[in-house]
XYZ file of C-alpha atoms in Angstrom:
532
model
C -0.135 0.122 0.139
C 2.935 2.290 -0.150
C 2.130 5.478 -1.918
C -1.854 5.347 -1.367
C -2.026 8.916 0.556
C 0.352 10.479 -2.015
C -1.737 9.212 -4.803
C -4.992 9.960 -3.108
C -4.170 13.230 -2.551
C -3.247 13.629 -6.130
C -5.950 12.249 -7.413
C -8.754 14.405 -5.343
C -7.118 17.582 -6.313
C -7.193 16.357 -9.925
C -10.861 15.628 -9.767
C -11.993 18.221 -7.201
C -13.998 20.138 -9.786
C -15.544 17.059 -11.622
C -16.253 15.834 -8.320
C -18.044 19.154 -7.216
C -20.410 19.024 -10.411
C -21.459 15.529 -10.073
C -21.957 16.612 -6.152
C -24.134 19.618 -6.723
C -26.176 18.045 -9.716
C -27.097 14.766 -7.464
C -28.066 17.382 -4.478
C -30.206 19.522 -6.708
C -32.065 16.465 -7.895
C -33.288 15.924 -4.210
C -33.648 19.307 -2.980
C -35.342 20.542 -5.938
C -38.052 17.846 -5.687
C -38.317 18.763 -1.592
C -38.708 22.257 -2.162
C -41.071 21.780 -5.539
C -43.437 19.203 -4.000
C -45.120 21.107 -1.124
C -45.599 23.917 -3.551
C -47.359 22.040 -6.538
C -50.335 20.871 -3.903
C -51.885 23.210 -1.797
C -54.168 20.503 0.193
C -53.673 17.358 1.529
C -56.483 16.148 -0.576
C -55.008 17.352 -3.861
C -51.555 15.149 -3.176
C -53.714 12.257 -1.921
C -55.443 12.513 -5.146
C -52.256 12.899 -7.148
C -50.786 9.775 -5.439
C -53.804 7.410 -6.354
C -53.483 8.359 -9.762
C -49.511 7.989 -9.773
C -49.111 4.903 -7.866
C -51.761 2.949 -10.409
C -49.670 4.053 -13.508
C -47.198 0.981 -14.548
C -44.997 3.224 -16.407
C -44.298 5.432 -13.586
C -43.413 2.577 -11.446
C -41.080 0.967 -13.813
C -39.580 4.441 -14.359
C -39.188 5.401 -10.702
C -39.865 2.511 -8.252
C -42.594 1.011 -6.062
C -44.755 3.456 -4.901
C -45.083 3.718 -0.839
C -46.708 6.695 0.933
C -46.961 8.897 -2.266
C -49.473 11.119 -0.029
C -46.537 12.424 1.893
C -44.152 14.907 0.615
C -41.344 12.638 2.104
C -42.325 9.818 0.140
C -42.924 11.927 -3.238
C -39.363 12.851 -2.765
C -37.885 9.733 -2.265
C -39.910 7.986 -5.230
C -39.450 10.637 -7.922
C -35.634 10.874 -7.722
C -34.087 7.809 -5.643
C -33.803 5.331 -8.805
C -32.152 8.796 -10.742
C -30.056 9.624 -7.819
C -28.626 5.939 -7.736
C -27.871 5.947 -11.532
C -25.850 9.444 -10.715
C -23.882 7.904 -7.817
C -23.579 5.115 -10.387
C -21.892 7.231 -13.215
C -19.855 9.537 -10.975
C -18.351 6.413 -9.790
C -17.764 5.012 -13.092
C -16.034 8.137 -14.567
C -13.795 8.531 -11.569
C -12.587 4.899 -11.220
C -12.230 4.802 -15.081
C -10.039 7.777 -15.063
C -7.600 6.646 -12.316
C -7.583 2.828 -13.485
C -7.827 1.791 -17.361
C -7.570 5.307 -18.498
C -4.227 5.362 -16.934
C -2.937 2.301 -17.932
C -3.863 3.082 -21.656
C -2.305 6.369 -21.702
C 0.874 4.812 -20.247
C 0.989 7.179 -17.503
C 0.308 4.619 -14.797
C 3.445 2.466 -15.801
C 5.456 6.025 -15.275
C 3.707 5.872 -11.692
C 4.793 2.235 -11.232
C 8.340 3.095 -11.512
C 8.604 5.168 -8.387
C 8.528 3.630 -4.879
C 4.719 2.710 -5.194
C 2.630 -0.431 -4.386
C 1.307 -2.754 -6.816
C -2.566 -2.302 -5.901
C -1.697 1.447 -4.379
C -3.419 3.118 -7.688
C -6.601 0.607 -7.389
C -6.859 1.511 -4.079
C -6.395 5.226 -4.327
C -8.948 4.969 -7.161
C -11.518 3.529 -5.010
C -11.185 5.448 -2.027
C -11.743 8.615 -4.615
C -15.100 7.120 -5.327
C -15.755 6.307 -2.171
C -15.236 9.793 -0.652
C -16.972 11.427 -3.552
C -19.967 9.070 -2.784
C -19.832 9.984 0.512
C -19.989 13.533 0.141
C -22.838 13.572 -2.405
C -24.735 11.081 0.585
C -23.994 13.436 3.243
C -24.608 16.863 1.531
C -27.933 15.301 -0.090
C -29.002 14.573 3.657
C -28.136 17.748 4.931
C -29.949 19.512 2.341
C -33.179 17.419 3.107
C -33.037 17.859 6.377
C -32.876 21.791 6.168
C -35.796 22.030 3.860
C -38.329 23.834 6.050
C -41.454 25.134 4.616
C -44.766 26.258 6.060
C -46.851 23.319 4.107
C -50.393 21.605 5.380
C -49.071 18.488 3.446
C -47.909 15.352 5.527
C -44.203 14.619 5.907
C -43.274 18.118 6.087
C -40.583 19.004 8.095
C -38.884 15.849 6.407
C -37.731 13.539 9.118
C -33.548 13.633 9.893
C -33.495 10.105 10.318
C -34.759 9.094 7.059
C -32.940 12.210 5.345
C -29.844 10.498 6.502
C -31.109 7.101 5.028
C -31.775 8.990 1.787
C -27.933 10.213 1.989
C -26.410 7.080 3.090
C -28.185 4.821 0.696
C -27.270 6.793 -2.491
C -23.830 6.679 -1.447
C -23.655 3.064 -0.668
C -25.129 2.611 -4.097
C -22.376 4.378 -5.728
C -19.876 2.359 -3.914
C -21.414 -0.737 -5.267
C -21.203 0.577 -8.563
C -17.524 1.823 -7.741
C -16.617 -1.672 -7.338
C -18.428 -2.773 -10.463
C -16.227 -0.238 -12.039
C -13.269 -1.084 -10.843
C -13.641 -5.007 -11.659
C -14.647 -3.774 -15.185
C -10.946 -2.251 -15.366
C -9.369 -5.433 -14.947
C -11.486 -7.254 -17.197
C -10.679 -4.917 -20.434
C -7.589 -3.354 -22.124
C -9.156 -0.346 -23.133
C -11.094 2.680 -21.315
C -14.257 2.221 -24.048
C -14.762 -1.118 -23.584
C -14.405 -0.648 -19.604
C -17.054 2.308 -19.755
C -19.130 -0.223 -21.855
C -19.151 -3.039 -19.111
C -19.432 -0.767 -16.486
C -22.415 1.265 -17.926
C -23.995 -2.192 -19.113
C -23.862 -3.489 -15.367
C -25.611 -0.087 -14.382
C -28.259 -0.348 -17.173
C -29.333 -3.755 -16.233
C -29.300 -2.897 -12.562
C -31.602 -0.162 -13.617
C -33.592 -2.706 -16.047
C -34.257 -5.358 -13.574
C -35.316 -3.235 -10.850
C -37.777 -1.637 -13.188
C -39.071 -4.879 -14.522
C -39.501 -6.394 -10.917
C -41.476 -3.484 -9.512
C -44.236 -4.192 -12.130
C -43.505 -8.152 -12.260
C -41.844 -10.178 -10.269
C -40.598 -8.826 -7.138
C -37.337 -10.990 -6.910
C -35.561 -9.312 -9.743
C -35.837 -6.091 -7.818
C -33.463 -7.679 -5.349
C -30.611 -8.361 -7.583
C -30.016 -4.654 -8.207
C -28.558 -2.573 -5.861
C -30.940 0.093 -7.021
C -33.622 -2.281 -5.721
C -32.056 -2.460 -2.183
C -31.474 1.343 -2.316
C -35.222 1.603 -2.530
C -36.048 -1.059 -0.156
C -34.948 0.903 2.452
C -38.149 2.782 2.551
C -37.160 6.410 3.976
C -40.280 8.431 5.079
C -42.391 4.838 4.976
C -40.861 2.758 7.700
C -37.413 3.039 7.619
C -35.526 -0.120 7.554
C -31.510 -0.309 7.691
C -30.814 -3.850 6.545
C -30.870 -3.144 2.780
C -28.245 -0.786 3.455
C -25.969 -3.746 4.852
C -26.663 -5.583 1.571
C -24.986 -2.898 -0.233
C -22.039 -2.659 1.728
C -21.581 -6.228 1.650
C -21.866 -6.073 -2.274
C -19.306 -3.407 -2.131
C -16.762 -5.492 -0.378
C -17.288 -8.354 -2.991
C -16.586 -6.222 -5.984
C -13.485 -5.194 -4.219
C -12.295 -8.625 -3.466
C -13.287 -9.868 -6.701
C -10.890 -7.121 -8.122
C -8.301 -8.130 -6.133
C -8.434 -11.445 -7.345
C -8.710 -10.446 -10.807
C -6.136 -7.911 -10.802
C -3.404 -10.626 -9.379
C -4.114 -12.665 -12.742
C -3.210 -10.404 -15.156
C -0.274 -7.868 -16.127
C -0.332 -4.359 -15.776
C -1.482 -2.857 -19.195
C -3.237 -5.778 -20.192
C -6.867 -7.199 -19.332
C -8.167 -10.580 -18.510
C -10.077 -10.446 -21.684
C -7.759 -10.472 -24.733
C -8.351 -7.185 -27.126
C -9.427 -8.696 -30.383
C -7.526 -6.911 -33.636
C -9.560 -4.914 -36.004
C -9.002 -5.611 -39.792
C -5.954 -4.843 -41.819
C -7.909 -2.379 -43.854
C -10.622 0.175 -43.251
C -13.847 -0.581 -44.859
C -15.552 2.048 -47.617
C -17.640 3.775 -44.595
C -14.044 4.556 -42.599
C -12.451 6.251 -45.514
C -13.854 9.722 -44.935
C -14.280 12.114 -42.136
C -17.959 11.502 -41.812
C -17.853 7.660 -41.962
C -14.888 7.803 -39.050
C -17.423 10.193 -36.822
C -20.236 8.253 -37.367
C -18.221 5.214 -36.166
C -16.921 6.578 -33.270
C -20.237 8.034 -32.199
C -22.940 5.643 -33.457
C -23.344 3.588 -30.106
C -23.849 7.111 -28.415
C -26.315 7.750 -30.939
C -28.496 4.524 -30.246
C -28.140 4.657 -26.554
C -29.574 8.254 -26.703
C -32.330 7.113 -28.823
C -33.471 4.323 -26.756
C -33.266 5.974 -23.663
C -35.291 8.976 -24.887
C -37.891 6.862 -26.664
C -38.447 4.948 -23.226
C -38.711 8.424 -21.452
C -41.180 9.386 -23.918
C -43.014 6.425 -23.450
C -43.149 6.940 -19.746
C -44.612 10.304 -20.231
C -46.963 9.443 -23.122
C -48.636 6.839 -20.669
C -50.113 9.492 -18.460
C -52.428 9.816 -20.859
C -54.971 12.432 -20.407
C -55.428 12.002 -16.699
C -52.978 14.637 -16.271
C -55.400 17.171 -14.391
C -56.446 14.101 -11.870
C -52.486 13.234 -11.243
C -51.468 17.118 -10.501
C -54.098 18.587 -9.275
C -55.584 22.141 -10.581
C -53.900 24.617 -8.494
C -52.424 27.769 -10.331
C -48.981 26.756 -9.220
C -49.418 23.431 -10.831
C -50.528 25.088 -14.035
C -47.428 27.490 -13.916
C -44.831 25.427 -12.647
C -45.767 22.090 -14.700
C -48.055 23.447 -17.796
C -46.572 26.823 -18.524
C -49.464 28.335 -17.264
C -51.440 27.082 -20.344
C -55.401 27.032 -20.319
C -55.415 23.289 -21.253
C -53.484 21.718 -18.437
C -53.177 18.483 -20.626
C -51.682 19.974 -23.534
C -49.896 22.537 -21.211
C -48.371 19.565 -19.588
C -47.292 17.596 -22.662
C -45.504 20.681 -23.929
C -43.508 21.113 -20.666
C -42.755 17.365 -21.368
C -41.747 18.064 -24.652
C -39.388 20.775 -23.512
C -37.878 18.209 -20.912
C -37.213 15.888 -23.502
C -35.282 18.158 -25.364
C -33.453 19.244 -22.710
C -32.266 15.604 -21.999
C -31.248 15.468 -25.698
C -28.726 18.039 -24.933
C -27.019 15.505 -22.855
C -26.328 13.529 -26.305
C -25.828 16.715 -28.319
C -22.916 18.459 -25.853
C -21.182 14.907 -25.542
C -21.126 14.562 -29.240
C -19.879 17.994 -29.734
C -17.198 17.010 -26.948
C -16.050 13.898 -28.690
C -13.520 15.462 -30.802
C -11.808 16.727 -27.762
C -10.991 12.817 -26.772
C -9.795 11.839 -30.025
C -6.975 14.857 -30.083
C -6.021 13.820 -26.246
C -5.502 10.272 -27.502
C -3.382 11.964 -30.441
C -5.788 10.205 -32.899
C -5.963 13.577 -34.837
C -2.331 13.860 -35.008
C -1.985 10.547 -36.819
C -5.368 11.172 -38.830
C -3.560 14.722 -40.398
C -0.839 12.637 -41.398
C -3.030 10.996 -43.885
C -3.778 14.096 -45.518
C -7.755 14.847 -44.291
C -8.032 18.381 -43.291
C -8.952 19.829 -40.037
C -12.311 21.145 -41.310
C -13.087 17.310 -42.916
C -12.522 15.966 -39.744
C -14.444 18.343 -37.445
C -17.010 18.657 -39.968
C -17.802 15.108 -40.047
C -18.203 15.189 -36.090
C -20.518 18.361 -36.818
C -22.521 16.339 -39.154
C -23.100 13.412 -36.733
C -23.782 15.842 -34.200
C -27.161 17.489 -36.062
C -28.405 14.138 -37.576
C -27.947 12.194 -33.884
C -29.616 15.128 -32.548
C -32.712 14.821 -34.884
C -32.691 11.168 -34.418
C -32.804 11.334 -30.734
C -35.412 14.018 -30.674
C -37.836 12.401 -33.016
C -37.623 8.821 -31.291
C -38.267 10.846 -28.022
C -41.289 12.501 -29.900
C -42.374 9.223 -31.102
C -42.337 7.319 -27.664
C -44.562 10.096 -26.347
C -47.056 10.266 -28.921
C -47.259 6.115 -28.828
C -47.536 6.307 -25.138
C -49.979 8.649 -25.329
C -51.805 6.783 -28.190
C -51.747 3.612 -26.327
C -53.168 4.818 -23.002
C -55.732 7.004 -24.705
C -56.768 5.288 -28.295
C -55.912 8.465 -29.837
C -54.001 7.605 -32.552
C -53.328 11.071 -34.020
C -51.384 11.921 -31.122
C -48.258 9.979 -32.305
C -48.035 13.264 -35.193
C -49.739 15.847 -32.701
C -47.344 15.221 -29.728
C -44.485 13.887 -31.998
C -43.868 16.353 -34.445
C -43.109 19.587 -32.117
C -40.584 17.938 -30.763
C -38.601 18.246 -33.736
C -38.625 22.207 -33.410
C -36.639 22.041 -30.193
C -33.490 20.866 -32.615
C -32.722 24.408 -33.096
C -32.105 25.216 -29.288
C -30.228 21.742 -28.680
C -27.797 22.589 -31.370
C -27.450 25.759 -30.038
C -26.043 24.154 -26.914
C -23.705 22.068 -28.962
C -22.486 24.673 -31.090
C -21.517 26.499 -27.652
C -19.575 23.641 -26.660
C -18.050 23.538 -30.454
C -16.899 27.110 -29.740
C -15.296 26.513 -26.361
C -13.371 23.579 -28.103
C -12.332 25.695 -30.894
C -11.170 28.741 -28.659
C -9.217 26.694 -25.942
C -10.272 22.893 -24.716
C -9.378 24.046 -21.461
C -12.649 26.024 -21.277
C -14.702 22.757 -22.025
C -15.299 22.510 -18.472
C -17.796 25.429 -19.063
C -19.368 23.480 -21.726
C -22.423 22.083 -19.899
C -23.079 25.424 -18.097
C -25.745 26.015 -20.789
C -27.678 23.365 -19.917
C -27.602 23.896 -16.239
C -29.115 27.349 -16.914
C -31.727 26.600 -19.429
C -32.831 23.797 -16.657
C -32.729 25.820 -14.051
C -34.860 28.770 -16.246
C -37.552 25.916 -17.178
C -37.882 24.599 -13.529
C -37.476 27.740 -11.547
C -38.037 31.026 -13.655
C -41.637 31.464 -12.961
C -41.472 30.504 -9.100
C -38.534 32.894 -8.733
C -39.629 35.532 -10.745
C -36.780 35.561 -13.104
C -36.478 39.281 -15.180
C -37.612 38.423 -18.862
C -34.411 39.368 -20.078
C -32.615 36.494 -18.198
C -35.322 34.106 -19.289
C -34.789 35.158 -22.986
C -31.140 34.296 -22.755
C -32.286 30.580 -22.672
C -32.683 29.636 -26.338
C -35.577 27.369 -25.312
C -37.873 30.249 -24.209
C -38.360 31.547 -27.423
C -40.221 28.809 -29.299
C -43.895 28.053 -28.783
C -45.078 25.840 -26.263
C -47.083 23.320 -28.594
C -49.142 21.778 -28.413
C -50.349 24.265 -26.157
C -49.809 27.315 -28.495
C -49.621 27.285 -32.195
C -46.590 26.439 -33.621
C -44.733 29.396 -35.047
C -41.351 29.040 -37.576
C -39.962 32.142 -37.251
C -38.372 31.838 -33.734
C -36.838 28.310 -34.952
C -35.658 29.975 -38.461
C -33.498 32.353 -36.131
C -32.470 29.809 -33.423
C -31.013 27.646 -36.082
C -29.673 30.556 -37.571
C -27.756 31.408 -34.158
C -26.744 27.940 -33.901
C -25.020 27.837 -37.288
C -23.330 31.352 -36.297
C -21.975 30.002 -33.400
C -20.891 26.423 -34.514
C -18.913 28.126 -37.737
C -17.003 30.497 -35.243
C -16.131 27.058 -33.341
C -14.920 25.562 -36.798
C -12.851 28.898 -37.608
C -11.541 29.088 -34.306
C -10.335 25.442 -34.388
C -8.454 25.988 -37.569
C -6.488 28.521 -36.136
C -5.181 27.037 -32.983
C -2.516 24.560 -32.548
C -3.402 20.994 -31.786
C -2.355 18.411 -29.240
């Protein structure tokens, strides 16, 4: 274990901003629900009526988890965010562990570190401790944020109980520890960072899927998922701690398995041998567009599938929106954009939410060239005669086409879900087509990321800030009475809230022109700076 302390301090210093943003995002997820739920329902009767509508919706149960104590604020908060909180902890753990294990071995830096007086297991132990501390910070700050929510409300469950809030925080931390262990084991199996992320991400996806299937079918399947164990702690509805011990045990088993796997491989290699690729590239790879598509097609398919399922979940609510949300003015303002028709207003807001989620694909796709440049692949490609403009242009085209595909799938899922619930086949087009108008603002956010990359890659840490700003404007703009000029900064604010409002073409065209101008600026900036 020689050198663990030194490596741990180095890794924490290197990850301080990454950990900060992940923790803030996770805490905001919980805190925003704890603050917003009491504001949505004016009376206990409204909350009880909404709870009765939600707990009978199988799509909601599959997406969020088993319904318990939904007629209380605490029950609503945990039900609405616990599954997503576990996913956030899992993703944070996966990226932290991968960054300090397989990525370091792939780049050769791990070999340099091991040439010093460092124990054989020290880099692995330091990487796992980073993930443990990051998840513990996420859990404690989440618990503290829930404990300190104090609002005057006639609803049951306010203020949130301290012990249950602590269980929510420690539970999400333990869930992150389990997934950190699976990521650590995945790093021993593979020889590339991408494959390691693929295995760890698949484990996370399977855990979420098993919980979803188990919650609407056989409960046994939920008990083989760490996310199911977390939700089985039942905070705010009969708290029990023994599922927390299950997660600790699973994390310990993962660490032991990692030690066994690590003892059976050489540093720099993986348990699973890497397959050599073909000797010559196919016709599809002999262009900038073909290469960019080959690199990003998995991301396009994954995001399209995820947004389709999310759209189906929203659409499956059908026309029972009013029963589920109540009919107070606060609900109309916050969830339905103040529209006269609550159902159309709700689906207009749902379309904006789906568009904001699709920004995750668009921004990450715009950042993909940076990873290729960091891996020195761009230098090798430049030696073949491909121009910078062609190389980056290929990635831009994939981002644009991928954004259209992802949003179209989200809209299709929304329309099909509504049609299956209500029997209204016309909803497929009525709810599906408006999502395509949001291609424009989504491309604006990806263009900003591209501009930062073109100007200076060190600025990419700010690439996600516009998405955070747009989300805050959508969720809190009305409640916090943001000034109009501040709301207008968000490109999402200029489009009509269809289907609650009539579609307007001019704002879409203007926002598209803004996206094109920013993207062109990024392309020009990239052509003028040094690479590498």
